[in-house]
Coordinates of C-alpha atoms in Angstrom, one line a residue:
Chain B
M1491 CA -43.2 -21.1 61.4
T1492 CA -44.8 -17.5 61.8
T1493 CA -46.5 -15.8 59.7
P1494 CA -45.1 -13.6 57.2
K1495 CA -45.3 -9.2 56.8
P1496 CA -48.3 -8.1 55.2
P1497 CA -47.8 -7.5 51.0
V1498 CA -47.5 -3.9 50.3
Q1499 CA -49.0 -2.4 47.6
A1500 CA -46.7 -3.7 45.0
E1501 CA -46.8 -7.0 46.1
V1502 CA -50.8 -6.5 46.1
L1503 CA -50.4 -5.9 42.7
R1504 CA -48.5 -8.7 41.6
I1505 CA -50.2 -10.9 43.3
A1506 CA -53.4 -9.4 41.5
A1507 CA -52.2 -10.1 38.5
L1508 CA -51.5 -13.9 39.3
A1509 CA -55.2 -13.8 39.4
R1510 CA -55.8 -12.5 36.4
L1511 CA -57.5 -9.1 37.7
V1512 CA -56.2 -5.8 37.0
L1513 CA -57.0 -3.1 39.6
S1514 CA -56.9 0.6 39.4
D1515 CA -54.6 2.5 42.1
A1516 CA -57.2 3.5 43.6
E1517 CA -58.4 -0.4 44.3
A1518 CA -54.6 -0.9 44.9
E1519 CA -54.8 1.5 47.6
A1520 CA -57.7 0.5 49.8
M1521 CA -57.2 -2.8 49.2
T1522 CA -53.4 -2.7 50.7
P1523 CA -54.4 -2.1 54.6
E1524 CA -58.1 -3.5 54.2
L1525 CA -55.1 -7.2 53.4
A1526 CA -53.1 -6.2 56.6
E1527 CA -55.4 -5.9 58.9
I1528 CA -57.5 -9.3 57.7
L1529 CA -53.4 -10.7 57.4
A1530 CA -53.2 -9.7 61.3
H1531 CA -56.4 -11.4 62.2
V1532 CA -55.5 -14.1 60.9
A1533 CA -52.2 -14.5 62.4
K1534 CA -53.6 -15.5 65.5
L1535 CA -54.1 -18.9 63.8
E1536 CA -49.7 -19.1 65.1
E1537 CA -51.4 -19.7 68.6
V1538 CA -52.5 -23.2 68.3
D1539 CA -50.4 -26.3 68.6
V1540 CA -51.1 -27.5 65.5
T1541 CA -48.4 -30.9 65.7
G1542 CA -49.3 -33.9 64.2
V1543 CA -52.7 -32.5 62.8
E1544 CA -53.6 -33.9 59.8
A1545 CA -55.3 -31.6 57.3
T1546 CA -59.3 -31.2 56.8
A1547 CA -60.0 -30.9 53.5
H1548 CA -63.4 -31.8 53.5
A1549 CA -65.7 -32.1 56.8
V1550 CA -67.6 -35.1 55.4
G1551 CA -65.2 -37.1 54.2
F1552 CA -66.6 -39.4 51.4
A1553 CA -64.6 -41.4 48.7
T1554 CA -64.9 -39.9 45.4
P1555 CA -68.0 -42.0 43.7
L1556 CA -66.9 -43.7 40.1
R1557 CA -69.6 -43.9 37.7
D1558 CA -69.4 -46.6 34.4
D1559 CA -67.6 -45.5 32.2
V1560 CA -70.6 -45.3 29.0
S1561 CA -70.9 -42.2 27.2
R1562 CA -74.5 -40.7 27.8
P1563 CA -76.0 -37.2 26.2
G1564 CA -74.6 -33.6 27.8
L1565 CA -74.9 -30.1 26.9
D1566 CA -76.0 -29.8 23.3
L1567 CA -74.3 -27.5 20.9
E1568 CA -76.3 -25.1 21.1
R1569 CA -77.4 -24.7 23.9
A1570 CA -73.7 -24.7 25.0
L1571 CA -73.0 -21.8 22.5
A1572 CA -75.6 -19.4 23.7
N1573 CA -74.1 -17.8 26.3
A1574 CA -70.5 -17.1 24.5
P1575 CA -69.3 -13.8 23.7
E1576 CA -67.6 -14.9 20.3
R1577 CA -69.1 -17.8 18.6
I1578 CA -66.6 -18.9 15.5
G1579 CA -68.7 -21.9 13.9
D1580 CA -68.9 -24.5 15.6
G1581 CA -66.8 -23.0 19.0
F1582 CA -65.9 -20.6 21.0
G1583 CA -64.1 -17.7 19.4
V1584 CA -60.7 -15.5 21.8
P1585 CA -58.2 -13.3 20.4
K1586 CA -55.2 -13.9 19.6
I1587 CA -53.2 -15.9 22.4
L1588 CA -49.6 -15.6 20.6
E1589 CA -48.2 -12.3 19.8
Chain T
M114 CA -108.3 -10.4 57.3
T115 CA -104.6 -11.7 56.9
A116 CA -103.5 -11.9 53.1
L117 CA -102.9 -15.1 51.7
C118 CA -99.8 -14.2 50.9
D119 CA -99.8 -14.4 54.5
L120 CA -100.4 -17.4 55.1
S121 CA -97.3 -20.1 55.7
L122 CA -96.7 -22.5 53.5
T123 CA -97.7 -25.3 55.5
A124 CA -101.3 -23.3 55.4
L125 CA -101.4 -22.9 52.5
S126 CA -100.6 -25.8 51.2
R127 CA -103.6 -27.7 52.9
A128 CA -106.1 -24.7 52.3
L129 CA -104.9 -25.8 48.1
A130 CA -105.6 -29.4 49.1
R131 CA -108.6 -29.5 50.5
G132 CA -110.1 -26.7 47.0
E133 CA -110.0 -23.7 49.7
H134 CA -107.6 -21.6 47.8
E135 CA -106.2 -21.1 43.3
S136 CA -102.7 -21.3 42.6
S137 CA -103.7 -18.8 41.3
A138 CA -104.8 -16.8 43.9
A139 CA -101.5 -17.1 45.7
T140 CA -99.2 -16.6 43.0
E141 CA -100.9 -13.7 42.1
A142 CA -101.3 -12.4 46.1
C143 CA -97.3 -12.7 45.4
L144 CA -97.1 -11.1 42.5
A145 CA -99.0 -8.1 44.0
R146 CA -97.0 -7.6 47.6
A147 CA -93.5 -8.6 45.3
A148 CA -94.9 -4.8 44.2
D149 CA -96.1 -3.5 47.4
T150 CA -92.7 -3.8 48.8
K151 CA -90.4 -3.6 45.4
G152 CA -88.4 -1.0 47.5
L153 CA -87.4 -3.4 49.3
G154 CA -85.2 -4.9 46.9
A155 CA -85.7 -8.0 47.2
Y156 CA -86.2 -10.4 43.9
L157 CA -83.6 -9.5 40.9
L158 CA -86.0 -11.0 38.3
I159 CA -89.6 -11.4 38.4
D160 CA -91.1 -14.1 36.2
A161 CA -94.8 -13.1 36.1
E162 CA -95.2 -15.1 32.8
G163 CA -93.6 -18.4 33.8
A164 CA -95.5 -18.1 37.6
R165 CA -98.7 -17.7 35.8
R166 CA -98.3 -20.4 33.6
Q167 CA -96.8 -22.7 36.3
A168 CA -99.9 -22.1 38.9
A169 CA -102.6 -22.6 36.0
A170 CA -101.6 -26.2 35.4
A171 CA -101.4 -26.6 39.3
D172 CA -104.3 -25.7 39.7
L173 CA -105.6 -27.5 36.9
R174 CA -104.2 -30.7 38.0
C175 CA -105.2 -30.6 41.7
R176 CA -109.0 -29.9 40.2
A177 CA -109.1 -32.8 38.2
G178 CA -107.7 -34.7 41.9
Q179 CA -104.2 -34.7 40.7
R180 CA -102.0 -33.2 43.0
L181 CA -98.2 -33.9 43.2
G182 CA -98.4 -33.2 46.7
P183 CA -97.8 -31.0 49.1
L184 CA -95.3 -28.3 47.2
D185 CA -97.7 -28.5 44.4
G186 CA -98.9 -24.7 43.3
V187 CA -97.0 -23.1 45.8
P188 CA -95.5 -20.5 44.9
L189 CA -91.8 -19.8 46.3
A190 CA -88.8 -17.9 44.7
L191 CA -85.0 -18.8 44.3
K192 CA -81.4 -17.0 45.1
D193 CA -79.7 -15.7 41.9
I194 CA -77.1 -18.4 42.8
F195 CA -79.4 -21.9 41.7
L196 CA -79.6 -22.2 37.6
T197 CA -83.0 -22.0 36.2
A198 CA -82.9 -23.1 32.4
G199 CA -84.0 -19.8 30.5
L200 CA -84.4 -17.5 32.7
K201 CA -81.6 -15.3 33.6
T202 CA -79.1 -16.6 36.8
T203 CA -76.8 -13.5 37.8
C204 CA -75.3 -14.3 40.9
G205 CA -75.3 -10.6 42.0
S206 CA -72.2 -10.0 39.6
R207 CA -72.1 -7.5 36.6
I208 CA -69.8 -10.7 35.0
L209 CA -73.1 -13.0 35.1
E210 CA -75.5 -9.8 33.9
D211 CA -77.2 -11.3 30.6
F212 CA -75.6 -14.9 31.5
V213 CA -79.0 -16.7 30.6
A214 CA -78.6 -20.8 32.8
P215 CA -78.8 -23.8 30.1
Y216 CA -80.3 -25.9 32.6
D217 CA -82.0 -26.4 35.7
A218 CA -79.7 -27.2 39.0
T219 CA -81.2 -30.5 40.7
V220 CA -83.2 -28.9 43.4
V221 CA -85.3 -26.5 40.9
R222 CA -85.5 -29.6 39.0
R223 CA -86.9 -31.0 42.3
L224 CA -88.8 -27.9 43.2
K225 CA -90.3 -28.1 40.0
D226 CA -91.4 -31.5 39.7
A227 CA -92.9 -31.9 43.1
G228 CA -95.4 -28.8 41.2
A229 CA -94.3 -25.7 43.2
V230 CA -94.5 -22.3 41.6
V231 CA -91.1 -20.8 40.6
L232 CA -91.8 -17.0 40.9
G233 CA -88.3 -15.8 40.1
K234 CA -84.5 -14.5 41.7
L235 CA -84.1 -12.9 44.8
S236 CA -81.2 -10.8 45.1
M237 CA -77.8 -12.1 47.0
D238 CA -74.0 -10.3 48.0
E239 CA -71.9 -11.2 44.6
F240 CA -70.7 -15.0 44.3
A241 CA -72.5 -15.0 47.7
M242 CA -69.3 -13.2 49.4
G243 CA -71.0 -11.1 52.1
S244 CA -73.0 -10.6 55.4
S245 CA -74.8 -8.2 54.3
N246 CA -76.1 -8.0 51.0
E247 CA -74.4 -5.0 50.0
H248 CA -72.1 -6.7 47.9
C249 CA -74.8 -7.3 45.2
A250 CA -74.1 -5.5 41.9
F251 CA -77.7 -4.3 41.5
G252 CA -78.5 -2.8 44.4
P253 CA -78.7 -3.9 48.1
A254 CA -81.9 -5.5 49.9
K255 CA -83.5 -4.0 51.9
N256 CA -84.6 -4.9 56.4
P257 CA -88.3 -5.4 55.9
W258 CA -89.0 -4.5 59.8
D259 CA -86.8 -1.2 59.7
P260 CA -85.9 -0.1 55.8
T261 CA -83.0 1.4 56.9
R262 CA -81.1 -1.5 58.3
V263 CA -79.9 -4.8 56.6
P264 CA -81.1 -7.5 55.6
G265 CA -78.0 -10.1 56.4
G266 CA -76.3 -11.6 53.7
S267 CA -75.5 -13.6 51.6
S268 CA -78.9 -15.2 51.1
G269 CA -80.4 -11.3 52.0
G270 CA -83.6 -11.4 49.2
S271 CA -84.0 -14.3 49.5
A272 CA -85.0 -13.7 53.8
V273 CA -86.4 -10.4 52.8
A274 CA -88.6 -12.4 50.3
V275 CA -90.2 -14.1 53.3
A276 CA -90.2 -12.2 55.5
S277 CA -92.6 -9.6 53.3
G278 CA -94.8 -12.4 52.3
S279 CA -93.9 -12.3 48.5
A280 CA -93.1 -15.7 48.8
F281 CA -93.9 -18.5 50.5
A282 CA -90.1 -19.8 51.0
A283 CA -87.2 -19.2 49.4
L284 CA -83.5 -21.3 48.5
G285 CA -80.6 -20.0 50.1
T286 CA -77.4 -21.3 49.9
D287 CA -74.3 -20.9 52.8
T288 CA -70.9 -20.9 52.8
G289 CA -70.7 -19.5 56.3
G290 CA -73.6 -18.5 57.2
S291 CA -75.6 -16.9 54.5
I292 CA -78.2 -18.7 55.2
R293 CA -79.1 -18.5 59.0
Q294 CA -77.8 -15.2 59.5
P295 CA -80.5 -13.3 57.3
A296 CA -83.1 -15.7 58.7
A297 CA -82.0 -14.7 62.1
L298 CA -82.0 -10.7 60.4
C299 CA -85.3 -10.6 58.9
G300 CA -86.9 -13.2 61.6
V301 CA -87.6 -15.7 59.5
V302 CA -86.6 -19.7 60.0
G303 CA -83.3 -20.6 58.3
L304 CA -81.6 -24.2 57.7
K305 CA -77.9 -25.3 56.8
P306 CA -78.4 -28.6 56.2
T307 CA -75.3 -31.3 56.7
Y308 CA -72.8 -31.6 54.2
G309 CA -74.0 -33.7 51.0
R310 CA -77.3 -33.9 52.3
V311 CA -78.4 -31.4 49.3
S312 CA -77.1 -31.2 45.3
R313 CA -75.3 -28.6 44.3
Y314 CA -75.2 -29.3 40.9
G315 CA -76.1 -25.9 39.2
V316 CA -74.7 -24.2 41.9
I317 CA -73.1 -21.7 41.3
A318 CA -69.9 -22.2 43.1
F319 CA -68.3 -20.1 46.3
A320 CA -66.4 -22.3 48.3
S321 CA -66.5 -25.5 47.3
S322 CA -65.8 -27.6 50.7
L323 CA -68.5 -25.0 52.5
D324 CA -71.4 -24.5 50.2
Q325 CA -74.6 -25.4 51.1
V326 CA -78.1 -25.4 50.0
G327 CA -80.9 -25.2 52.4
P328 CA -84.9 -23.9 53.0
I329 CA -85.7 -19.8 53.8
T330 CA -89.0 -20.4 55.6
K331 CA -91.7 -18.7 57.9
D332 CA -91.5 -21.3 60.2
V333 CA -90.2 -24.8 60.9
S334 CA -93.1 -26.6 59.7
D335 CA -92.6 -25.4 56.5
C336 CA -88.5 -25.6 56.8
A337 CA -89.4 -29.1 57.1
L338 CA -91.4 -30.0 54.6
L339 CA -89.5 -27.9 51.4
L340 CA -85.8 -30.2 52.8
E341 CA -88.0 -33.2 52.6
T342 CA -88.4 -32.4 48.6
I343 CA -84.7 -30.6 47.7
A344 CA -82.6 -33.2 49.8
G345 CA -81.2 -36.8 49.5
H346 CA -78.4 -38.0 46.6
D347 CA -78.3 -37.0 43.5
P348 CA -75.5 -38.6 41.3
K349 CA -74.9 -35.6 39.3
D350 CA -73.2 -34.0 42.2
S351 CA -69.9 -36.1 43.5
T352 CA -70.1 -34.7 47.2
S353 CA -73.6 -35.4 47.6
A354 CA -74.0 -38.2 50.1
P355 CA -75.5 -41.0 49.4
V356 CA -76.6 -41.1 53.0
L357 CA -80.2 -41.7 54.0
A358 CA -81.3 -39.4 56.3
A359 CA -83.8 -39.7 59.1
S360 CA -87.1 -37.8 57.9
A361 CA -87.6 -34.0 59.1
T362 CA -91.6 -34.2 58.6
E363 CA -91.9 -37.3 60.8
G364 CA -91.7 -36.8 64.2
L365 CA -91.6 -32.7 64.4
E366 CA -94.0 -32.4 66.3
A367 CA -92.6 -35.5 69.4
G368 CA -91.3 -32.5 71.4
V369 CA -87.7 -32.1 73.3
K370 CA -88.4 -33.9 76.6
G371 CA -85.3 -35.7 77.7
L372 CA -83.0 -33.7 74.5
K373 CA -79.9 -32.9 76.0
L374 CA -78.7 -29.2 74.9
G375 CA -75.9 -27.5 75.3
V376 CA -74.7 -24.3 76.0
P377 CA -71.1 -23.8 74.6
K378 CA -69.7 -21.2 76.8
E379 CA -67.3 -19.6 74.6
Y380 CA -71.1 -18.9 72.6
F381 CA -71.6 -15.8 75.6
V382 CA -68.7 -13.7 75.5
A383 CA -68.1 -10.0 74.4
G384 CA -69.0 -8.5 71.7
I385 CA -72.4 -10.3 71.9
D386 CA -75.3 -7.7 72.0
P387 CA -76.7 -7.5 75.6
E388 CA -80.3 -8.0 74.4
V389 CA -79.3 -10.8 71.8
R390 CA -78.0 -12.1 75.0
T391 CA -81.7 -12.1 76.9
A392 CA -83.5 -13.3 74.9
V393 CA -81.1 -16.9 73.8
E394 CA -80.9 -17.1 77.6
R395 CA -84.5 -16.9 77.7
A396 CA -85.1 -19.5 75.0
I397 CA -82.7 -21.8 76.6
A398 CA -85.0 -21.9 79.7
T399 CA -87.9 -22.1 77.3
Y400 CA -86.5 -25.2 76.6
A401 CA -85.3 -26.2 80.1
G402 CA -89.1 -25.5 81.1
L403 CA -90.0 -28.1 78.0
G404 CA -87.9 -31.0 79.8
A405 CA -84.5 -30.8 78.0
D406 CA -81.4 -31.1 79.4
I407 CA -79.4 -28.1 79.5
V408 CA -75.9 -28.9 79.8
E409 CA -73.0 -26.7 79.6
V410 CA -70.3 -27.4 76.6
S411 CA -67.3 -25.6 75.1
L412 CA -65.5 -25.0 71.4
P413 CA -62.4 -24.4 72.9
H414 CA -61.1 -23.5 69.3
T415 CA -64.2 -21.0 68.7
E416 CA -61.6 -17.5 68.4
Y417 CA -60.0 -18.9 65.9
A418 CA -62.9 -19.7 64.0
I419 CA -63.2 -16.5 61.6
A420 CA -59.3 -16.8 60.4
T421 CA -59.7 -20.8 59.6
Y422 CA -63.2 -19.9 57.7
Y423 CA -61.8 -16.7 55.5
L424 CA -58.7 -18.8 54.7
I425 CA -60.1 -21.5 53.3
A426 CA -62.4 -19.5 51.8
T427 CA -61.2 -17.0 50.0
A428 CA -58.5 -19.4 49.1
E429 CA -61.6 -22.0 47.3
A430 CA -62.8 -18.5 45.6
S431 CA -59.9 -17.8 44.3
S432 CA -59.6 -21.3 42.5
N433 CA -63.7 -21.6 41.7
L434 CA -63.7 -17.8 40.4
A435 CA -61.2 -18.6 38.0
R436 CA -63.4 -19.8 35.3
Y437 CA -64.9 -16.5 35.1
D438 CA -62.8 -15.8 32.2
G439 CA -64.1 -14.0 28.6
V440 CA -64.0 -16.8 26.8
R441 CA -67.5 -19.3 27.5
F442 CA -70.4 -17.5 29.5
G443 CA -70.4 -13.9 31.1
L444 CA -69.2 -10.5 29.7
R445 CA -66.2 -10.5 27.7
R446 CA -64.1 -6.7 27.9
D447 CA -61.4 -7.0 24.9
P448 CA -59.8 -4.0 24.1
G449 CA -57.7 -5.9 21.9
R450 CA -54.5 -6.4 22.7
G451 CA -54.5 -10.0 22.4
V452 CA -55.9 -13.0 25.4
R453 CA -54.5 -12.2 28.7
D454 CA -55.2 -8.1 28.4
M455 CA -58.7 -9.3 27.8
Y456 CA -58.9 -11.3 30.7
L457 CA -57.6 -8.6 33.0
Q458 CA -59.7 -6.4 31.9
T459 CA -63.3 -8.5 31.4
R460 CA -62.8 -9.7 35.4
A461 CA -61.5 -6.1 35.7
R462 CA -64.7 -4.7 35.1
G463 CA -67.0 -7.8 35.7
F464 CA -65.5 -8.0 39.3
G465 CA -67.0 -5.6 42.7
P466 CA -64.7 -4.7 45.0
E467 CA -65.3 -7.5 48.0
V468 CA -65.6 -10.0 45.5
K469 CA -61.7 -8.7 43.8
R470 CA -60.8 -8.6 47.5
R471 CA -61.3 -12.3 48.2
I472 CA -59.9 -13.5 44.8
V473 CA -56.6 -11.3 45.4
L474 CA -56.3 -12.5 49.8
G475 CA -57.4 -16.0 48.5
T476 CA -54.4 -16.0 45.9
Y477 CA -52.0 -14.3 48.1
V478 CA -52.6 -17.5 51.2
L479 CA -52.0 -20.7 48.2
S480 CA -49.3 -18.4 46.4
A481 CA -45.7 -19.9 47.0
G482 CA -44.3 -19.4 50.2
Y483 CA -47.3 -18.5 51.8
Y484 CA -49.0 -21.9 51.7
E485 CA -47.7 -23.2 54.6
A486 CA -48.6 -20.3 57.0
Y487 CA -51.9 -19.8 55.9
Y488 CA -54.1 -22.5 53.7
D489 CA -52.1 -25.6 55.1
R490 CA -52.5 -24.4 59.0
A491 CA -55.8 -23.2 58.1
Q492 CA -57.1 -27.0 57.3
K493 CA -55.2 -28.3 60.8
V494 CA -57.3 -25.8 62.7
R495 CA -60.0 -26.8 60.9
T496 CA -59.6 -30.0 62.4
L497 CA -59.6 -29.4 65.6
I498 CA -62.1 -27.6 65.3
R499 CA -64.2 -30.5 64.1
R500 CA -62.7 -32.2 67.2
D501 CA -64.7 -29.6 69.5
F502 CA -67.9 -30.2 67.9
A503 CA -67.1 -34.1 68.1
A504 CA -67.0 -33.7 71.9
A505 CA -69.9 -31.2 72.6
F506 CA -71.2 -34.0 70.8
A507 CA -70.1 -36.7 72.8
K508 CA -72.3 -34.6 75.7
A509 CA -75.1 -32.5 74.4
D510 CA -78.1 -33.8 71.3
L511 CA -78.0 -30.1 69.8
L512 CA -76.2 -26.8 70.7
V513 CA -78.4 -24.1 71.9
T514 CA -76.6 -20.7 70.8
P515 CA -77.0 -16.7 68.9
T516 CA -77.4 -16.8 65.3
S517 CA -75.5 -13.0 65.2
P518 CA -74.2 -11.6 67.8
T519 CA -76.2 -8.5 66.9
P520 CA -79.1 -7.6 65.0
A521 CA -79.6 -6.0 62.0
F522 CA -77.2 -2.7 61.1
R523 CA -77.7 -0.1 59.8
L524 CA -76.9 -0.4 56.2
G525 CA -73.1 1.4 55.4
A526 CA -72.4 0.3 59.1
R527 CA -69.7 -2.2 58.2
L528 CA -68.9 -1.5 54.5
A529 CA -65.8 0.5 55.3
D530 CA -64.0 -2.1 57.2
P531 CA -64.0 -5.3 55.9
L532 CA -62.7 -6.9 58.5
Q533 CA -65.5 -6.0 61.4
M534 CA -68.3 -7.3 58.6
Y535 CA -66.2 -10.5 58.5
L536 CA -66.1 -11.0 62.6
A537 CA -70.0 -11.0 63.0
D538 CA -70.0 -14.3 61.8
I539 CA -68.3 -15.4 64.5
F540 CA -71.2 -18.4 65.6
T541 CA -72.1 -19.3 62.2
V542 CA -68.5 -20.3 60.4
G543 CA -67.9 -23.0 62.8
C544 CA -71.4 -25.3 61.6
N545 CA -70.1 -25.0 58.0
L546 CA -66.6 -25.9 58.5
A547 CA -67.5 -28.7 60.5
G548 CA -69.7 -30.1 57.9
I549 CA -72.6 -30.0 60.3
P550 CA -76.3 -28.6 59.9
G551 CA -77.4 -25.2 61.9
L552 CA -81.3 -23.9 62.0
S553 CA -82.5 -20.5 62.8
L554 CA -85.3 -19.1 64.2
P555 CA -87.1 -16.1 65.8
C556 CA -86.8 -16.4 69.6
G557 CA -87.9 -12.6 70.2
F558 CA -87.3 -9.0 69.2
A559 CA -85.2 -6.1 70.6
N560 CA -86.2 -2.8 71.6
D561 CA -86.1 -1.3 68.3
G562 CA -88.5 -3.9 66.9
M563 CA -85.4 -5.8 65.4
P564 CA -85.8 -9.6 65.7
I565 CA -83.5 -11.9 67.4
G566 CA -82.6 -15.8 65.4
L567 CA -81.4 -18.4 68.3
Q568 CA -79.6 -21.1 66.5
L569 CA -79.9 -24.6 66.7
L570 CA -76.0 -27.3 65.8
G571 CA -76.6 -31.2 65.5
P572 CA -73.8 -33.4 64.1
A573 CA -73.9 -34.5 61.1
W574 CA -77.8 -36.1 59.8
S575 CA -79.6 -35.0 62.3
E576 CA -81.7 -32.6 60.1
A577 CA -85.0 -34.1 61.9
T578 CA -83.9 -34.0 65.3
L579 CA -83.1 -29.9 64.6
T580 CA -86.0 -29.0 63.5
R581 CA -87.7 -31.0 65.7
A582 CA -86.2 -29.3 68.6
G583 CA -87.2 -26.2 66.4
R584 CA -91.0 -26.9 66.4
A585 CA -91.0 -27.5 69.9
Y586 CA -90.1 -23.5 70.8
E587 CA -91.9 -22.7 68.1
R588 CA -95.0 -23.7 69.5
E589 CA -93.9 -22.0 72.5
H590 CA -93.7 -18.2 71.0
D591 CA -95.0 -16.1 68.4
W592 CA -92.3 -15.0 67.0
S593 CA -92.2 -16.6 64.4
R594 CA -95.8 -15.0 63.3
R595 CA -95.3 -11.7 63.3
R596 CA -94.5 -10.2 60.5
P597 CA -93.2 -6.7 59.5
P598 CA -95.2 -3.6 59.0
L599 CA -95.0 -3.5 55.7
A600 CA -96.3 -7.0 55.5
R601 CA -99.4 -6.3 56.7
P602 CA -102.6 -5.8 55.1

């Protein structure tokens, strides 16, 4: 398969929104050609024949280790909430979720 | 006369054991040096009070004959990516500017349990994304050999602190060269251990299949000593390997006679600075003179390493950085228009330009329609890169290469061109993709006085062979003992 065309500015903004990032016009304008240049370099990988090659997710392959299912102490409530931008009682406060 | 903070870690440790020096004096010497070299921007936070308290406790133990081991009383510093209980841990980012770590990373715990004095937290590229330390949200760190140049990155502050004597050693992290490249550019030693050798519990994640913790030190002996303290299985990190690897401190002086050193021909091509090439070729000749067998090897997929690396690293980063959402910790910007807008505004305000660029790139290559062309293909080429290294290690015990294609470049020189900045990682990213260990050590200086780094690569779990070979070279030259002019008393 061939590498897709690099994204235009509107697409960069759409992708950023998927990542929950809002970019200013200046940021999007600067980023669009930078991404195009990087993706043009990355297109080199098209030259490589990867037929029948398995993917590597981790280089040193260990099976996910299992431990006994016993409860043990974790981070206590006060320390877990100490960095919260907003605390409500014993929980994290968040802005309105449903309009 | 040499200032106390210009001793190596090993020399200080021996002096502490013999009662010739006290940890408190060594700690004061580092704090004074940090103040004298403040302009280099190595430290983001200095915990003078905590360091003095830990040093006094170490001195008490030493006087009572209860020294805990070789690191007891040795002042060290940490890249600001390691969680340190009760201290700010920013990862070089505005989004974590006021984040106080609720617990210690396992490596920090191990250093404290060994009696080491923690001086403070060191500058870094934001979320470890960068090769120059210029992407730190709190300003760049500067190269102690020439403050108009970059120290390398992302563990730039760590290399600067060690090179300029404001810490006896430091811990860094290496995702694509972030320990080895700044070590090379600042004239110190840096080791990226085998994936899984050192615990990452409490280390802020960038790219989880690549990140690894390692030491930055003044010489190879110091590196072996620090590795021994931080390495080993940690049940709190599911990627930590239950493997008992050979000790890096035993056999350190055994030399390289009969060791097969491979020279990958693809690493000596156009684009490499002629002075770097000459210095590395001289180092190879030194090894031959010490009785090592030099053999040519091939890593045919080298030219695809940068593309593979930046696809995988940004994809993993875009996922890891989803956690910075203004809910449980870190910055929140909430204009009062609901939760989605809070996410958008928080992340727009909290992340710097390089982090945004990588999040967008990573999100793009993982998104529907592009996954196969980019991410899946990169993971397959990663397999071919691993096979290249496996084939090379069938012919050679270790590989010898440059660490960076050029010495330290000027501040600002590559900021406008992200791809050029990425391409400079060509000799270091393969090591992370293959999960193998790599050591960088000084092998000379360019005519303009900037240090040059030599890289040794080995198969998984070969750290002991790497440090033995590094030490054999180090005994032949005084490169590691040279200190930048600012650090002279």
